[in-house]
Coordinates of C-alpha atoms in Angstrom, one line a residue:
Chain A
M5 CA 0.0 0.0 0.0
P6 CA 1.6 3.3 -1.0
D7 CA 2.0 6.0 1.6
P8 CA -1.0 8.3 1.9
I9 CA -0.5 11.9 0.8
R10 CA -1.9 14.9 2.7
I11 CA -3.7 17.9 1.3
R12 CA -5.3 20.8 3.2
V13 CA -8.9 21.9 2.5
D14 CA -9.7 25.3 4.0
G15 CA -7.0 24.5 6.5
A16 CA -8.2 21.0 7.5
V17 CA -5.8 18.1 6.7
I18 CA -7.2 15.3 4.6
E19 CA -5.3 12.1 3.9
T20 CA -5.7 10.4 0.6
A21 CA -4.1 7.7 -1.6
P22 CA -1.7 8.9 -4.3
G23 CA -3.6 8.9 -7.7
T24 CA -6.8 10.3 -6.2
T25 CA -8.4 13.3 -7.9
V26 CA -9.1 16.4 -5.9
S27 CA -12.8 16.0 -6.4
A28 CA -12.7 12.3 -5.2
A29 CA -10.8 13.4 -2.1
L30 CA -13.3 16.1 -1.4
L31 CA -16.2 13.9 -1.9
A32 CA -14.7 11.1 0.3
S33 CA -14.2 13.7 3.1
G34 CA -18.0 14.3 3.1
R35 CA -17.8 17.5 1.1
L36 CA -20.5 17.0 -1.5
A37 CA -20.8 20.7 -2.1
T38 CA -17.6 22.4 -3.1
R39 CA -18.7 25.7 -4.5
R40 CA -21.5 28.2 -4.6
S41 CA -23.4 29.1 -7.7
V42 CA -23.8 32.7 -8.9
T43 CA -26.9 33.1 -6.7
G44 CA -25.3 31.3 -3.8
M45 CA -26.7 27.8 -4.1
P46 CA -24.5 24.9 -3.0
R47 CA -23.0 22.9 -5.8
G48 CA -20.8 19.9 -6.4
P49 CA -19.4 18.0 -9.3
L50 CA -21.8 16.7 -11.9
C51 CA -20.2 15.3 -15.1
G52 CA -16.9 13.9 -13.7
M53 CA -15.2 14.4 -17.0
G54 CA -14.2 18.1 -17.2
I55 CA -17.3 19.5 -19.1
C56 CA -19.5 21.1 -16.5
Y57 CA -17.0 23.0 -14.4
E58 CA -19.1 22.5 -11.3
C59 CA -16.2 20.8 -9.6
R60 CA -14.0 23.9 -9.8
V61 CA -12.0 24.9 -6.7
K62 CA -9.0 27.0 -5.8
V63 CA -5.8 25.0 -5.8
D64 CA -2.5 26.4 -4.5
G65 CA -3.9 29.9 -5.0
V66 CA -5.1 29.3 -8.6
E67 CA -8.8 29.8 -9.2
H68 CA -11.1 27.7 -11.3
V69 CA -9.1 24.5 -11.2
K70 CA -11.2 21.4 -12.2
G71 CA -11.1 19.0 -9.3
C72 CA -12.1 16.1 -11.4
Q73 CA -9.1 16.4 -13.7
T74 CA -6.5 17.3 -11.1
L75 CA -4.6 14.8 -9.0
C76 CA -3.9 15.4 -5.3
R77 CA -0.4 16.3 -4.5
D78 CA 1.2 16.1 -1.1
G79 CA 1.0 19.6 0.5
M80 CA -1.7 20.9 -1.9
E81 CA -3.9 23.7 -0.6
V82 CA -7.5 23.6 -1.6
Q83 CA -9.9 26.4 -0.9
L84 CA -13.7 26.1 -1.3
D85 CA -16.2 28.8 -1.9
Chain B
M1135 CA 4.2 29.4 -26.6
S1136 CA 5.9 26.0 -27.0
S1137 CA 5.7 23.5 -29.8
G1138 CA 4.1 20.3 -29.0
G1139 CA 5.3 18.8 -32.3
E1140 CA 4.6 18.4 -36.0
F1141 CA 2.7 15.3 -37.0
G1142 CA 1.7 13.5 -40.1
V1143 CA -1.4 12.4 -38.3
L1144 CA -2.6 14.2 -35.1
V1145 CA -5.4 12.6 -33.1
V1146 CA -7.6 14.5 -30.7
G1147 CA -8.9 12.3 -27.9
A1148 CA -7.4 9.2 -26.4
G1149 CA -10.5 7.1 -25.9
P1150 CA -11.3 3.9 -27.8
A1151 CA -11.5 5.7 -31.2
G1152 CA -8.5 7.8 -30.7
I1153 CA -6.3 5.0 -29.5
A1154 CA -7.4 2.8 -32.4
A1155 CA -6.7 5.6 -34.9
A1156 CA -3.3 6.4 -33.4
C1157 CA -2.2 2.7 -33.4
A1158 CA -3.4 2.2 -37.0
A1159 CA -1.7 5.2 -38.3
A1160 CA 1.5 4.5 -36.3
G1161 CA 1.5 1.0 -37.7
C1162 CA 1.6 2.4 -41.2
G1163 CA 4.7 4.4 -40.3
A1164 CA 3.0 7.8 -39.9
R1165 CA 4.4 10.3 -37.5
V1166 CA 1.6 10.3 -34.9
G1167 CA 0.6 12.5 -32.1
V1168 CA -2.3 12.2 -29.6
V1169 CA -3.6 15.1 -27.6
D1170 CA -6.0 14.3 -24.8
E1171 CA -7.3 16.5 -21.9
N1172 CA -7.6 13.7 -19.4
L1173 CA -5.0 12.7 -16.9
A1174 CA -4.3 9.4 -18.8
P1175 CA -5.5 7.7 -22.0
G1176 CA -8.7 5.6 -21.9
G1177 CA -11.4 8.2 -22.5
Q1178 CA -14.6 7.6 -20.5
V1179 CA -15.3 4.0 -20.9
W1180 CA -11.7 2.8 -20.1
R1181 CA -11.0 5.4 -17.5
G1182 CA -8.6 4.2 -14.8
E1183 CA -8.5 0.7 -16.4
A1184 CA -5.4 -1.3 -17.4
H1185 CA -7.0 -2.0 -20.8
P1186 CA -4.8 -3.8 -23.4
E1187 CA -5.6 -1.1 -26.0
I1188 CA -4.0 1.5 -23.7
D1189 CA -0.8 -0.7 -23.5
R1190 CA -0.9 -0.9 -27.3
L1191 CA -1.0 2.9 -27.5
R1192 CA 2.0 3.1 -25.1
Q1193 CA 4.0 0.7 -27.3
A1194 CA 3.0 2.3 -30.5
N1195 CA 5.3 4.9 -32.1
A1196 CA 3.0 7.8 -31.1
K1197 CA 3.6 10.9 -29.0
V1198 CA 0.9 11.1 -26.4
L1199 CA 0.1 14.5 -24.7
S1200 CA -2.2 14.0 -21.7
G1201 CA -3.6 16.8 -19.7
A1202 CA -3.8 19.1 -22.8
A1203 CA -7.0 20.7 -23.8
V1204 CA -7.4 22.0 -27.4
F1205 CA -8.8 25.5 -27.4
D1206 CA -8.4 26.8 -30.9
A1207 CA -7.8 25.8 -34.5
P1208 CA -6.7 29.2 -35.9
E1209 CA -5.5 27.9 -39.4
P1210 CA -5.4 24.7 -41.3
G1211 CA -2.7 22.4 -40.0
L1212 CA -2.5 24.1 -36.5
L1213 CA -4.2 23.4 -33.2
L1214 CA -3.6 25.3 -30.0
A1215 CA -3.9 23.5 -26.7
V1216 CA -3.4 24.5 -23.0
A1217 CA -1.5 22.3 -20.6
D1218 CA -0.1 23.1 -17.2
G1219 CA -0.9 26.8 -17.7
R1220 CA 1.1 27.0 -21.0
T1221 CA 0.0 27.3 -24.6
I1222 CA 1.2 24.5 -26.9
A1223 CA 1.1 24.6 -30.7
L1224 CA 0.5 21.3 -32.5
R1225 CA 1.0 21.1 -36.3
Y1226 CA -0.4 18.4 -38.4
Q1227 CA -0.9 17.2 -42.0
R1228 CA -4.0 15.1 -41.2
L1229 CA -6.2 15.5 -38.2
I1230 CA -8.4 12.8 -36.6
L1231 CA -11.2 14.1 -34.3
A1232 CA -12.0 11.4 -31.7
T1233 CA -13.4 13.8 -29.1
G1234 CA -16.1 11.4 -27.9
A1235 CA -19.4 12.3 -26.2
R1236 CA -20.8 13.7 -23.0
E1237 CA -23.9 13.0 -21.0
L1238 CA -27.3 14.6 -21.7
W1239 CA -29.3 15.9 -18.8
I1240 CA -32.9 16.8 -18.7
P1241 CA -33.3 19.2 -15.8
F1242 CA -35.8 18.3 -13.1
P1243 CA -36.6 19.9 -9.8
G1244 CA -33.6 19.4 -7.5
W1245 CA -31.2 18.0 -10.1
D1246 CA -28.7 20.7 -9.1
L1247 CA -28.4 19.5 -5.5
P1248 CA -25.1 18.2 -4.3
G1249 CA -25.4 14.4 -4.3
V1250 CA -26.9 14.4 -7.8
F1251 CA -24.3 13.3 -10.5
G1252 CA -24.3 12.1 -14.0
A1253 CA -24.5 8.3 -14.4
G1254 CA -21.1 8.2 -16.1
G1255 CA -20.2 11.2 -14.0
L1256 CA -20.5 9.4 -10.7
Q1257 CA -18.7 6.4 -12.1
A1258 CA -15.8 8.8 -13.2
L1259 CA -15.6 10.4 -9.8
V1260 CA -15.6 7.1 -8.0
K1261 CA -12.8 5.9 -10.4
G1262 CA -11.0 9.0 -9.3
G1263 CA -10.7 7.5 -5.9
W1264 CA -13.9 7.9 -4.0
D1265 CA -14.9 4.9 -1.9
I1266 CA -18.7 4.6 -2.0
R1267 CA -19.0 1.3 -0.1
G1268 CA -22.3 1.2 1.8
R1269 CA -23.8 4.2 0.1
R1270 CA -27.4 4.0 -1.2
V1271 CA -27.5 4.9 -4.9
V1272 CA -30.4 5.4 -7.3
V1273 CA -29.5 5.2 -11.0
A1274 CA -31.9 6.9 -13.4
G1275 CA -32.3 8.1 -17.0
T1276 CA -31.8 6.0 -20.1
G1277 CA -29.5 3.7 -21.9
P1278 CA -27.0 0.8 -21.4
L1279 CA -24.8 3.3 -19.5
L1280 CA -27.2 3.0 -16.6
L1281 CA -26.6 -0.8 -16.4
A1282 CA -22.9 -0.4 -16.7
A1283 CA -22.8 2.3 -14.1
A1284 CA -25.1 0.3 -11.7
D1285 CA -22.9 -2.8 -12.2
Y1286 CA -19.8 -0.7 -11.3
F1287 CA -21.4 0.8 -8.2
R1288 CA -22.5 -2.6 -7.0
K1289 CA -18.9 -3.9 -7.5
C1290 CA -17.7 -1.0 -5.4
G1291 CA -19.9 -2.1 -2.5
A1292 CA -22.6 0.5 -2.9
F1293 CA -26.3 -0.5 -2.6
V1294 CA -28.2 0.3 -5.8
A1295 CA -31.8 0.8 -4.7
L1296 CA -33.2 1.1 -8.2
I1297 CA -32.4 1.5 -11.9
A1298 CA -35.1 3.7 -13.4
E1299 CA -35.1 3.5 -17.2
Q1300 CA -37.4 6.0 -19.1
A1301 CA -37.8 3.7 -22.1
A1302 CA -40.9 1.5 -22.1
K1303 CA -40.9 -2.3 -21.8
P1304 CA -42.0 -2.9 -25.4
A1305 CA -39.0 -0.8 -26.7
L1306 CA -36.6 -2.7 -24.4
A1307 CA -38.1 -6.0 -25.5
R1308 CA -37.6 -5.2 -29.2
F1309 CA -34.0 -4.3 -28.4
A1310 CA -33.5 -7.5 -26.5
A1311 CA -34.9 -9.5 -29.5
G1312 CA -32.5 -7.6 -31.7
L1313 CA -29.5 -8.7 -29.6
L1314 CA -30.1 -12.2 -31.0
S1315 CA -28.4 -11.1 -34.2
H1316 CA -25.3 -9.9 -32.2
P1317 CA -24.4 -13.0 -30.2
G1318 CA -21.4 -11.4 -28.5
K1319 CA -23.5 -8.6 -27.3
A1320 CA -26.3 -11.0 -26.1
G1321 CA -23.8 -12.8 -24.0
E1322 CA -22.5 -9.6 -22.4
A1323 CA -26.0 -8.4 -21.8
A1324 CA -27.0 -11.7 -20.1
A1325 CA -24.0 -11.6 -17.9
L1326 CA -24.7 -8.0 -16.9
R1327 CA -28.4 -8.9 -16.2
W1328 CA -27.2 -11.8 -14.0
R1329 CA -24.9 -9.6 -12.0
L1330 CA -27.7 -7.1 -11.5
R1331 CA -30.4 -9.7 -10.7
N1332 CA -30.9 -8.3 -7.2
V1333 CA -31.3 -4.8 -8.3
E1334 CA -34.8 -3.5 -9.2
Y1335 CA -35.1 -2.3 -12.7
A1336 CA -38.1 -0.2 -13.6
A1337 CA -39.1 0.7 -17.1
S1338 CA -41.2 3.8 -18.0
C1339 CA -39.8 5.3 -14.9
W1340 CA -38.0 8.6 -14.5
P1341 CA -37.0 11.1 -11.7
A1342 CA -39.6 13.8 -11.0
Q1343 CA -37.7 15.5 -8.1
A1344 CA -34.5 15.3 -6.1
R1345 CA -35.2 16.4 -2.6
G1346 CA -32.9 17.5 0.2
D1347 CA -31.8 20.5 2.1
G1348 CA -28.4 21.5 0.7
A1349 CA -27.7 17.9 -0.3
L1350 CA -29.6 15.0 -1.7
R1351 CA -31.8 13.0 0.7
S1352 CA -34.3 11.3 -1.5
V1353 CA -35.6 11.0 -5.1
V1354 CA -39.2 11.1 -6.2
L1355 CA -39.8 8.9 -9.3
R1356 CA -42.7 8.7 -11.6
E1357 CA -43.8 5.4 -12.9
A1358 CA -47.1 4.6 -14.7
G1359 CA -48.7 7.7 -13.4
R1360 CA -47.8 7.0 -9.8
E1361 CA -45.0 8.6 -7.7
R1362 CA -42.7 6.8 -5.3
E1363 CA -40.0 8.3 -3.1
I1364 CA -36.8 6.5 -2.4
E1365 CA -34.3 7.7 0.2
C1366 CA -30.8 7.7 -1.1
D1367 CA -27.3 9.2 -0.7
L1368 CA -26.5 9.5 -4.3
L1369 CA -28.4 9.9 -7.6
A1370 CA -26.6 8.9 -10.8
C1371 CA -28.6 10.2 -13.7
G1372 CA -28.1 10.6 -17.4
F1373 CA -30.4 10.7 -20.4
G1374 CA -28.1 9.5 -23.1
L1375 CA -25.0 10.9 -24.8
V1376 CA -24.3 13.9 -27.0
P1377 CA -21.3 14.2 -29.4
N1378 CA -18.5 16.6 -28.4
A1379 CA -18.6 18.1 -31.8
E1380 CA -17.3 21.6 -30.9
L1381 CA -13.8 21.3 -32.3
G1382 CA -15.1 19.8 -35.5
M1383 CA -17.7 22.7 -35.8
L1384 CA -15.0 25.3 -35.1
I1385 CA -12.9 23.8 -38.0
G1386 CA -16.0 24.0 -40.2
C1387 CA -16.9 20.4 -40.5
R1388 CA -20.5 19.7 -41.5
T1389 CA -22.6 18.2 -38.8
S1390 CA -25.9 16.3 -38.8
R1391 CA -28.1 16.1 -35.7
G1392 CA -25.1 17.3 -33.6
A1393 CA -22.7 14.6 -34.9
I1394 CA -19.8 15.2 -37.3
E1395 CA -20.6 13.9 -40.8
V1396 CA -18.1 11.5 -42.3
N1397 CA -17.8 9.4 -45.5
E1398 CA -16.8 5.8 -45.9
Q1399 CA -13.1 6.7 -45.2
Q1400 CA -14.2 8.6 -42.0
Q1401 CA -13.3 11.8 -43.8
C1402 CA -15.1 15.1 -42.8
S1403 CA -16.4 17.8 -45.1
V1404 CA -13.1 19.7 -44.6
D1405 CA -9.9 18.6 -46.3
A1406 CA -7.4 16.6 -44.3
I1407 CA -9.8 16.2 -41.4
Y1408 CA -11.2 12.8 -40.2
A1409 CA -13.4 11.9 -37.4
A1410 CA -14.2 8.6 -35.6
G1411 CA -16.1 7.3 -32.6
E1412 CA -19.0 8.9 -30.7
V1413 CA -18.4 12.3 -32.1
T1414 CA -19.7 11.0 -35.5
G1415 CA -22.7 9.5 -33.8
I1416 CA -23.3 7.6 -30.6
G1417 CA -22.6 3.9 -31.1
G1418 CA -20.5 2.5 -28.3
A1419 CA -16.9 1.5 -27.8
E1420 CA -16.7 -1.3 -30.3
L1421 CA -17.9 0.8 -33.2
A1422 CA -15.6 3.6 -32.0
Q1423 CA -12.6 1.3 -32.2
V1424 CA -13.4 0.1 -35.7
E1425 CA -14.1 3.7 -37.0
G1426 CA -10.9 4.8 -35.3
A1427 CA -8.8 2.2 -37.1
I1428 CA -10.4 3.0 -40.4
A1429 CA -9.7 6.7 -39.9
G1430 CA -6.1 5.9 -38.9
F1431 CA -5.4 3.8 -41.9
C1432 CA -7.0 6.3 -44.3
A1433 CA -5.2 9.3 -42.8
A1434 CA -1.9 7.4 -43.0
G1435 CA -2.5 6.7 -46.7
E1436 CA -3.5 3.0 -46.5
P1437 CA -7.2 2.8 -47.4
G1438 CA -6.8 -0.8 -48.4
R1439 CA -6.3 -1.8 -44.8
A1440 CA -9.3 0.3 -43.8
R1441 CA -11.5 -1.5 -46.3
E1442 CA -11.0 -4.8 -44.5
L1443 CA -12.8 -3.3 -41.6
F1444 CA -15.9 -2.0 -43.4
A1445 CA -18.0 -5.1 -42.7
A1446 CA -17.2 -5.0 -39.0
R1447 CA -18.1 -1.3 -39.0
A1448 CA -21.5 -2.0 -40.7
R1449 CA -22.3 -4.7 -38.1
A1450 CA -21.4 -2.5 -35.2
R1451 CA -23.4 0.4 -36.7
R1452 CA -26.5 -1.8 -37.0
F1453 CA -26.3 -2.6 -33.3
A1454 CA -25.8 1.1 -32.5
E1455 CA -28.9 2.0 -34.5
S1456 CA -31.1 -0.5 -32.7
M1457 CA -29.9 0.9 -29.4
A1458 CA -30.7 4.4 -30.4
R1459 CA -34.3 3.3 -31.3
A1460 CA -34.8 1.4 -28.1
F1461 CA -33.6 4.2 -25.8
A1462 CA -35.1 7.2 -27.7
L1463 CA -36.3 9.9 -25.2
R1464 CA -40.0 9.9 -24.7
P1465 CA -41.8 13.2 -25.2
E1466 CA -43.2 13.2 -21.6
L1467 CA -39.8 14.1 -20.4
R1468 CA -40.2 17.6 -21.9
A1469 CA -42.4 18.3 -18.9
L1470 CA -39.7 17.4 -16.4
P1471 CA -38.5 20.9 -15.6
A1472 CA -40.6 23.2 -13.4
G1473 CA -40.7 26.9 -13.9
D1474 CA -38.1 27.4 -11.1
T1475 CA -35.9 24.5 -12.1
I1476 CA -32.3 25.6 -12.9
V1477 CA -31.5 24.9 -16.6
C1478 CA -28.2 26.8 -16.9
R1479 CA -26.2 25.9 -13.9
C1480 CA -23.3 28.3 -14.7
E1481 CA -25.5 31.4 -14.6
D1482 CA -28.5 30.1 -12.6
V1483 CA -31.1 30.6 -15.3
V1484 CA -34.4 28.8 -14.7
W1485 CA -36.7 27.1 -17.1
G1486 CA -39.5 29.7 -16.6
R1487 CA -37.2 32.4 -18.2
L1488 CA -36.0 30.2 -21.0
R1489 CA -39.1 28.6 -22.4
T1490 CA -40.4 32.0 -23.5
C1491 CA -37.2 32.9 -25.4
E1492 CA -37.1 32.8 -29.2
G1493 CA -34.0 30.7 -29.6
W1494 CA -30.5 30.0 -28.3
R1495 CA -29.0 33.3 -29.3
H1496 CA -31.9 35.3 -27.9
A1497 CA -31.8 33.3 -24.7
K1498 CA -28.0 34.0 -24.4
L1499 CA -28.5 37.7 -24.8
Q1500 CA -31.5 37.9 -22.5
T1501 CA -30.5 35.7 -19.7
R1502 CA -26.8 34.8 -20.0
C1503 CA -27.7 31.2 -20.4
G1504 CA -24.8 29.5 -22.1
M1505 CA -22.3 32.2 -21.3
G1506 CA -20.7 30.4 -18.4
P1507 CA -17.7 28.1 -18.3
C1508 CA -19.4 25.1 -19.7
Q1509 CA -20.1 27.3 -22.8
G1510 CA -23.5 25.7 -23.2
R1511 CA -22.4 22.1 -23.3
V1512 CA -24.8 21.2 -20.4
C1513 CA -27.7 23.7 -20.8
G1514 CA -27.4 23.9 -24.6
S1515 CA -27.9 20.1 -25.0
S1516 CA -30.8 20.1 -22.6
L1517 CA -32.5 23.0 -24.4
E1518 CA -32.0 21.3 -27.8
Y1519 CA -34.0 18.4 -26.4
L1520 CA -36.6 20.5 -24.6
L1521 CA -37.2 23.2 -27.3
G1522 CA -35.4 22.0 -30.4
W1523 CA -32.9 24.9 -30.2
R1524 CA -29.8 24.5 -32.4
R1525 CA -26.7 26.2 -31.0
D1526 CA -25.0 28.5 -33.5
G1527 CA -21.5 27.1 -34.3
A1528 CA -18.5 27.2 -32.1
R1529 CA -16.0 30.0 -31.4
P1530 CA -12.6 30.0 -29.8
P1531 CA -11.6 29.5 -27.1
L1532 CA -13.3 26.1 -27.0
V1533 CA -12.6 25.9 -23.2
P1534 CA -12.2 28.8 -20.7
V1535 CA -8.5 29.8 -20.8
A1536 CA -6.6 32.7 -19.2
V1537 CA -6.3 35.6 -21.7
Q1538 CA -2.5 35.1 -21.5
R1539 CA -2.9 31.7 -23.2
M1540 CA -4.4 33.4 -26.3
L1541 CA -1.8 36.2 -26.2
D1542 CA 1.0 33.6 -26.1
A1543 CA -0.4 32.2 -29.3
G1544 CA -0.1 35.6 -30.9
G1545 CA 3.7 35.3 -30.6
R1546 CA 3.9 32.2 -32.7
D1547 CA 6.4 31.8 -35.6

């Protein structure tokens, strides 16, 4: 079993296996909603394949990163809406 | 801007069609490149799998660029892609579009709640490393994808409470009878049916409402005029597939009913451009592979080797056509969205505002529908089903990119 990697989500540490996408790690941590829509409604990933952009989160200071197409990296900082 | 290479044959998409095309062309000695926006080859259907075709691609003499999304085709022979925040120029003599398909959603009340996913969408997210053991899942919508997804969730240890298929029993029975002329498929279907023997499968059944406060708690389904409510953690729903034809449209390829038109050699209406797989019409992975190989051989200048595959393509196409007939969307589904149901998720535009618009362009200008990051891929496809609206072509950038990526391209040689 490979060593788990650690990412931080709004400051909280989450452990996950290498090769996990950011969206999968967030969902596994119980965060089904990861952003707010333009009118403030809670939203989470829909398409899982990079089309809908509902999975977008801030990663290492960069906005609008698609969680479903980004692998977790040890030390990564994720910020949700 | 950096150069991603110059290719005799450049393939866009590394799913079943793109892989088959690249391997065929490389086998003919062409200088082959594959550009794919996913983390690894496999497309949707082979996502995260150690499929032999993926090995074949790795061993083939082809340069594979993963994590690269094509955003412009500014002139013949040139594609621009963004990868790792950088603009990459890809030059080609022949181009093969194998950009696949995406799911179609028909908006219904609550479909935008966290906990509601695409059918393929939930499968993709789980494959990305989400353990859903013990979760209660309802699968709804239409098509063989529902069965494949339910089978996968079951294998992952989730409990599938129901598969709700909108098609009616007679349509499904006709399809099952048609399987008899495709023995391989019939065997697969029987095995799948056996694995799902303990999962309730309801025909003429569709979701009327997803309920929950901030996240999904239950789904209300309509079946034969009655409603039933099922508590669940996750709803995996999809109403069929739609070709990702945007790059083809940007290049000027002719399309028919949303799919890129091709001839016998898988050539498009624009010179030097080929297309294969779901983007030319929804037909499944096997058809995609055959079409991909035909496109690869033809693009590499060996149409004789392509001709050997015409019979296999015809057989696979007949199967695809029978599936399309069986799983056609019934007209009742046009009544699914309520006036306050979100249709455009990017801009929070509800059905009540859209159904009175004159068309796609009018709706865009009046409501901002289609002007968000998905660029109308989600809402536009829904509205085409609901109101018959055709979207008007494609313009660059094909995906949202930082302005700098487009400026970088301006400095090309």
